[in-house]
Tab-separated table of C-alpha atoms and ligand atoms in Angstrom:
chain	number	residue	atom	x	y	z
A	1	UNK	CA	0.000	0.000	0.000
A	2	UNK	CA	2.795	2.976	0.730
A	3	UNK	CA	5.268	1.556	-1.904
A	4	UNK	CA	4.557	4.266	-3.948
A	5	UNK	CA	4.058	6.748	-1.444
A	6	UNK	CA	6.134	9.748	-2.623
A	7	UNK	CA	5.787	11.945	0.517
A	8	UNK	CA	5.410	10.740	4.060
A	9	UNK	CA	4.547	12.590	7.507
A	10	UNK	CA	5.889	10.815	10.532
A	11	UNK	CA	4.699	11.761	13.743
A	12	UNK	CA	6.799	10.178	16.937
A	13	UNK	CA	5.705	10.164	20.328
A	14	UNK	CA	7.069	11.567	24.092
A	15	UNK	CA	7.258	8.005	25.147
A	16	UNK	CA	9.422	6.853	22.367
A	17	UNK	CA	11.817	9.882	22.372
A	18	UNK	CA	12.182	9.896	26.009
A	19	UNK	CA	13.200	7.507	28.658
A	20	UNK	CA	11.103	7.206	32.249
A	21	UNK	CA	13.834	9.806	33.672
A	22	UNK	CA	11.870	11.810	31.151
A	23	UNK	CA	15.344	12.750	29.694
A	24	UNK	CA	15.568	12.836	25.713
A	25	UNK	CA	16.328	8.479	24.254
A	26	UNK	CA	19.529	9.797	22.411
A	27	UNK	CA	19.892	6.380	20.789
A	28	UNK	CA	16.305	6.462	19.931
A	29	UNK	CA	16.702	9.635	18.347
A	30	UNK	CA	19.599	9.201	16.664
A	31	UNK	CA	18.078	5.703	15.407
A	32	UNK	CA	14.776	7.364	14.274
A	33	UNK	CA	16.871	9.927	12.390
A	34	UNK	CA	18.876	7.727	10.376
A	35	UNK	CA	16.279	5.550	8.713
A	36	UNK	CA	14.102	8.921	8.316
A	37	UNK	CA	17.723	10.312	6.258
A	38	UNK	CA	17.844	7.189	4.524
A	39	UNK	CA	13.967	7.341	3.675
A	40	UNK	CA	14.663	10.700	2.434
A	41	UNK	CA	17.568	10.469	0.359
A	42	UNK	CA	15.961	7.533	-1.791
A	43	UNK	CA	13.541	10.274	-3.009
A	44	UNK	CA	10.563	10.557	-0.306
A	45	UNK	CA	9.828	13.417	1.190
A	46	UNK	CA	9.865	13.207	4.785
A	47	UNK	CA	8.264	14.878	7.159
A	48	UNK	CA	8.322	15.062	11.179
A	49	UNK	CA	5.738	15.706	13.747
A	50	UNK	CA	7.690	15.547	16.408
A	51	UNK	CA	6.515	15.640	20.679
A	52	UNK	CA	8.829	15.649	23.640
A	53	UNK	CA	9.711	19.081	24.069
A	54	UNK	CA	7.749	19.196	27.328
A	55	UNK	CA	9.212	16.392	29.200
A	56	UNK	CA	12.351	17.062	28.017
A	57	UNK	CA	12.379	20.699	29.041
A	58	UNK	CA	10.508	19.993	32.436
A	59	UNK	CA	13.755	17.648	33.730
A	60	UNK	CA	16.227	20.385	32.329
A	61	UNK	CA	14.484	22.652	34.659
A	62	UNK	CA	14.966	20.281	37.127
A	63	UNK	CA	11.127	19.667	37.915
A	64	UNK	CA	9.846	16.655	39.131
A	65	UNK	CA	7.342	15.970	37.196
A	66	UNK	CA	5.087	17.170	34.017
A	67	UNK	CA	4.045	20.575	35.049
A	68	UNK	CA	0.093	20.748	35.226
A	69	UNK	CA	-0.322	24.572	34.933
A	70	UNK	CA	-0.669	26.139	31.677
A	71	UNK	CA	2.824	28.625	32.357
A	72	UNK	CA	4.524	25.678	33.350
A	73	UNK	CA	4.094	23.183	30.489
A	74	UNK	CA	4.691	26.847	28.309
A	75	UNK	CA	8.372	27.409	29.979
A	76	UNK	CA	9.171	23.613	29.936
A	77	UNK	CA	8.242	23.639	26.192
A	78	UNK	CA	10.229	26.491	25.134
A	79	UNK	CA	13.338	24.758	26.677
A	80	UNK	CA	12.930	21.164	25.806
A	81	UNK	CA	12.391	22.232	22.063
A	82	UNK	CA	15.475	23.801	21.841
A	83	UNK	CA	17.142	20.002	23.123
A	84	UNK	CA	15.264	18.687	20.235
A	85	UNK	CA	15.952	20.488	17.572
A	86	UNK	CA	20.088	20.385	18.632
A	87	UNK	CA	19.566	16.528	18.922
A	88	UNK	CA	17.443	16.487	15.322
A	89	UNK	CA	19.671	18.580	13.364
A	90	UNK	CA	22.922	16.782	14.845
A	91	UNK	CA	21.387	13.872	13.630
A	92	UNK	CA	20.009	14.188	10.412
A	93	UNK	CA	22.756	16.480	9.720
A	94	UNK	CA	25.109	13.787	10.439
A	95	UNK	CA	23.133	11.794	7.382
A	96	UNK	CA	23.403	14.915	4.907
A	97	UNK	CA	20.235	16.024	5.875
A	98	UNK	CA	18.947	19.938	6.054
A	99	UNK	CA	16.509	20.235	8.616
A	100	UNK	CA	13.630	23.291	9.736
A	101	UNK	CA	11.490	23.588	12.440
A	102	UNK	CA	7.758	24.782	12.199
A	103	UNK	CA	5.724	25.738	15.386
A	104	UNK	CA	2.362	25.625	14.794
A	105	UNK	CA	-0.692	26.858	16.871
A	106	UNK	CA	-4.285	25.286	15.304
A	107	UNK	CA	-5.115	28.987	14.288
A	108	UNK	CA	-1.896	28.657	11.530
A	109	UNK	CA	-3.819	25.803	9.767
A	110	UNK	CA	-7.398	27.056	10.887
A	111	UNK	CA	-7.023	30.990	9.075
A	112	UNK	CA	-7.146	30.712	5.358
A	113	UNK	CA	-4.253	33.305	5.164
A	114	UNK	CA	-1.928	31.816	7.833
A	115	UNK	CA	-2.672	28.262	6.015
A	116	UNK	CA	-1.586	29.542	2.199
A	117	UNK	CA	1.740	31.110	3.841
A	118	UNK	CA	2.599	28.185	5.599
A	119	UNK	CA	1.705	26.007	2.173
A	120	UNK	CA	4.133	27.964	0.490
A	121	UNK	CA	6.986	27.713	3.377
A	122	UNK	CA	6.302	23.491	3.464
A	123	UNK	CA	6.521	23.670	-0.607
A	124	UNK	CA	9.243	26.018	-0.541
A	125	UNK	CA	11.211	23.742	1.972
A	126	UNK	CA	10.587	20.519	-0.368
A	127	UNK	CA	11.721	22.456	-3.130
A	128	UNK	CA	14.939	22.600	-1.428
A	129	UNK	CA	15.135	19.056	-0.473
A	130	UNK	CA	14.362	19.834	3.699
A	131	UNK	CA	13.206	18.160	6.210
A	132	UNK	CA	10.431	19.765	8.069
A	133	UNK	CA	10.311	19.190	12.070
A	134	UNK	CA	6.939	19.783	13.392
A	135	UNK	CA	5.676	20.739	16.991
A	136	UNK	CA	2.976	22.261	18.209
A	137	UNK	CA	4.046	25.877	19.205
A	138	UNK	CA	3.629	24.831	23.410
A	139	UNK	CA	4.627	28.131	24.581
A	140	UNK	CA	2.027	30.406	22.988
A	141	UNK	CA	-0.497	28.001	21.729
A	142	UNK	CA	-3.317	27.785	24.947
A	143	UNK	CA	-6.807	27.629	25.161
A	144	UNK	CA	-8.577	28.268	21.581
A	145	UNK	CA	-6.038	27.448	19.656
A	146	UNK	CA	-4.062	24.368	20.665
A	147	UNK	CA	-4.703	20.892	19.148
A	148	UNK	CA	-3.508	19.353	22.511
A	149	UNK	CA	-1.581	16.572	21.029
A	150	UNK	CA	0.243	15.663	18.270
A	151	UNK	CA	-1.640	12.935	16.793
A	152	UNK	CA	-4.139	15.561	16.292
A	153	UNK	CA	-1.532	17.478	14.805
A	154	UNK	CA	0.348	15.368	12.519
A	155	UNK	CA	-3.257	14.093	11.128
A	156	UNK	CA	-4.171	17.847	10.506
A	157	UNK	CA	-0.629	18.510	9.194
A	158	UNK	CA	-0.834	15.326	6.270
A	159	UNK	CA	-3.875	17.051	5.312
A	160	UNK	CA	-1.933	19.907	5.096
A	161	UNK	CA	0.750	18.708	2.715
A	162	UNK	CA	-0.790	16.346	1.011
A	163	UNK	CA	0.875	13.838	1.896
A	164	UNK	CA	0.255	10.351	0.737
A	165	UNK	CA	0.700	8.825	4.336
A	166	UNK	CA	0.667	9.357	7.884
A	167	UNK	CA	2.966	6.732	9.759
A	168	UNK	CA	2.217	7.172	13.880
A	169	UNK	CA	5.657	6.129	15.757
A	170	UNK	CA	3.953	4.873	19.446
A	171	UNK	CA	5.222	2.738	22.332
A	172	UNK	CA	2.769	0.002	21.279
A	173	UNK	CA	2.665	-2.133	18.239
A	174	UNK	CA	-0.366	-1.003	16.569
A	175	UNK	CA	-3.807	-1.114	17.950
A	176	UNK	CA	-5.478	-4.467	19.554
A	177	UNK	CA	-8.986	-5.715	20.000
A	178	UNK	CA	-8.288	-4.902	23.787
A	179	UNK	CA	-5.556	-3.131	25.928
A	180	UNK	CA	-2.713	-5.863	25.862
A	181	UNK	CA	-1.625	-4.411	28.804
A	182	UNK	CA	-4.731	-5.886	31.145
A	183	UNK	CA	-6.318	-8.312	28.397
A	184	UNK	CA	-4.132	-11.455	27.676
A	185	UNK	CA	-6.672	-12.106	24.760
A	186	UNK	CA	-5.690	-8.696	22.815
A	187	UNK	CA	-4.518	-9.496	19.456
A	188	UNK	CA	-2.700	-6.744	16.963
A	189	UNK	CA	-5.335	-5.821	14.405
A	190	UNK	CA	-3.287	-5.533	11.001
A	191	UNK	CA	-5.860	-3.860	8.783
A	192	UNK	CA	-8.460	-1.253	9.726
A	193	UNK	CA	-11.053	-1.115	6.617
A	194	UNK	CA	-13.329	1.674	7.998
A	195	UNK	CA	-12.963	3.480	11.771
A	196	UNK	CA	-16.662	2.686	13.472
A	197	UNK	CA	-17.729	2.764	16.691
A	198	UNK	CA	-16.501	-0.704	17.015
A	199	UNK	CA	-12.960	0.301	16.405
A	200	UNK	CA	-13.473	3.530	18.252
A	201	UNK	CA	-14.615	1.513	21.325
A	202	UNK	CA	-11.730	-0.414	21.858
A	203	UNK	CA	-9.427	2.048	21.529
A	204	UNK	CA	-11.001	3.315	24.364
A	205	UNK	CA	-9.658	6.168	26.225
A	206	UNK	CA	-6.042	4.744	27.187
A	207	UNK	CA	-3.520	7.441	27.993
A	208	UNK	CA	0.139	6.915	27.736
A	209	UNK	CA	2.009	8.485	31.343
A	210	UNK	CA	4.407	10.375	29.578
A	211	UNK	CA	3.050	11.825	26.114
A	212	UNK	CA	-0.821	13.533	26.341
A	213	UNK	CA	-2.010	10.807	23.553
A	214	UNK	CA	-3.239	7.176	23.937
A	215	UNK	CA	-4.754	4.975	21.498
A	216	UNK	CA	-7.919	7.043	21.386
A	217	UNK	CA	-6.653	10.119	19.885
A	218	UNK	CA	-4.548	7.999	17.135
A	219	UNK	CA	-7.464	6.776	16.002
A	220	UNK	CA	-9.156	10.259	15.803
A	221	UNK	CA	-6.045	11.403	13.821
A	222	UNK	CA	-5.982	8.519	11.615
A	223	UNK	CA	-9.755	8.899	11.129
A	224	UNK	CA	-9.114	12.551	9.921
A	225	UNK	CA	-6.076	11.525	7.866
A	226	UNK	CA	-7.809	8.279	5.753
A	227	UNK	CA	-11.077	10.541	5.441
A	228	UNK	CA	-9.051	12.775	3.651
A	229	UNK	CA	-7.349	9.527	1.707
A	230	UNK	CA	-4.439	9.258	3.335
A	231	UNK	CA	-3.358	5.977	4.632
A	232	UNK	CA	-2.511	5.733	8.322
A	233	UNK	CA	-0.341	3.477	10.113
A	234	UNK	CA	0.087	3.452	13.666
A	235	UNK	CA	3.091	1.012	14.642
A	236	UNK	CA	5.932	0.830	17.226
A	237	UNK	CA	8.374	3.302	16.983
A	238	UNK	CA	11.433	1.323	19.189
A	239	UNK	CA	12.308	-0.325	15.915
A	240	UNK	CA	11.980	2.082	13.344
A	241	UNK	CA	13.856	-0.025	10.635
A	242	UNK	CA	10.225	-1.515	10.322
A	243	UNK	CA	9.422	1.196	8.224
A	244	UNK	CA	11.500	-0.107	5.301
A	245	UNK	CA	9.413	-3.312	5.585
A	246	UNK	CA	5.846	-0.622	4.994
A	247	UNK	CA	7.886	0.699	2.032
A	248	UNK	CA	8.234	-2.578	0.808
A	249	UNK	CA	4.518	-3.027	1.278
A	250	UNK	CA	4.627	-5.808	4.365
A	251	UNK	CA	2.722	-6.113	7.006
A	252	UNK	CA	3.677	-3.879	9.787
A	253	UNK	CA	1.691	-2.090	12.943
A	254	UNK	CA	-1.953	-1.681	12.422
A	255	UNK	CA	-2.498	-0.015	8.638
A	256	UNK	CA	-5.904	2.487	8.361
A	257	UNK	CA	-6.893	2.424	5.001
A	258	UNK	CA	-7.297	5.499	3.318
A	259	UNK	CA	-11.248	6.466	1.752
B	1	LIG	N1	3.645	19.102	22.040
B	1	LIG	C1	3.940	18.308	23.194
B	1	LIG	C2	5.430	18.290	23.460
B	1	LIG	O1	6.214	18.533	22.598
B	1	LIG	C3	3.490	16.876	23.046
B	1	LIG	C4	2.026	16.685	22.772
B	1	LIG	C5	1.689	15.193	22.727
B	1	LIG	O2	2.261	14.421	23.505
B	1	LIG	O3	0.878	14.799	21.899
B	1	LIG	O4	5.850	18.000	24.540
């Protein structure tokens, strides 16, 4: 199904980029960025949705935990992004790779205007063979205009870019007919045909401890993302060499088939 996908939006999670310390997974990273370079220099666009910058910035401030209060997770975000980025441009730089970062509040995509100008600055950055990193803009975006969480986000921004998939890196293998966690009976579900309540059901309303996402907004984004015909696959982002097996068109994670 995605071997001939010609550009790709990849959207990784807080609890694959991080460890429990909350502390950035360098060799996560690092491992996520070279198969990404490699994806990209045999002629796919790549693009990254990328979370983390809270946790990240919340241990460098030497909190103990995930701040709860709006200012909080706004200072944490401004610093842990600036961890990512250094880590993401070391890395894919490493590879050959140019990367850019976009911070984007739901208004940017939401406004007509703000969505043509930041059309042109994704086409403008393909043109020139870049790799766009993607978070939502923590520190300003509150209230009205934040999506919340980057599932959300990376659905809205493969709508955005027209991309012809949406591959959702997770701590889980793909999404199960229960939570594998407490069900011994959950089994992977490889193919989604069509998102109904059934589906919607058992993703119930899991929440992962360290990102704000859990299986229930991944299928929201993929819901967005295959209305819009753009197959979704949510699989496990610890071994991100999988993704050459998609490209190939094997079985991996749980593939939502696009309308
Ligand atoms: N934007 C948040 C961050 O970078 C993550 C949101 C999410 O986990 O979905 O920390």
């Amino acid at each position: 199904m995605l071997k001939d996908a010609k550009r790709i939006v990849f959207k990784v999670g807080t609890s694959t980029l991080t460890y429990k310390t909350g502390k950035a997974n360098i060799r996560a990273i690092k491992a996520i960025a070279e198969v990404l370079s490699d994806i990209q220099n045999s002629g796919i666009q790549v693009v990254l949705v990328t979370s983390a910058a809270i946790s990240i910035g919340a241990v460098k401030l030497g909190l103990s935990e995930r701040p709860k209060d709006t200012p909080g997770r706004q200072a944490a975000a401004t610093v842990g992004q600036c961890e990512l980025m250094f880590l993401y441009d070391k890395f894919f730089g490493e590879y050959g790779n140019i990367t850019g970062q976009l911070l984007l509040t739901k208004r940017d995509i939401d406004d007509d205007e703000c969505r043509q100008n930041l059309t042109n600055a994704f086409e403008r950055l393909f043109k020139y063979n870049a790799i766009p990193i993607i978070n939502e803009n923590d520190s300003v975006a509150v209230d009205e205009v934040v999506y919340g969480d980057n599932d959300n986000l990376s659905a809205h921004v493969a709508k955005l870019v027209r991309a012809d998939a949406l591959i959702i890196l997770s701590d889980i293998d793909g999404m199960f007919t229960a939570n594998p966690e407490e069900d011994d009976n959950a089994v992977l579900i490889p193919v989604v045909e069509n998102i109904d309540g059934e589906i919607e059901n058992a993703a119930g309303k899991s929440t992962s401890h360290c990102g704000t996402g859990g299986m229930a907004t991944k299928i929201t984004a993929a819901k967005l993302a295959t209305e819009a015909g753009i197959d979704t696959v949510v699989m496990n982002g610890s071994t991100p060499e999988d993704i050459y097996k998609l490209l190939e068109g094997r079985h991996v994670g749980t593939v939502f088939k696009a309308k």
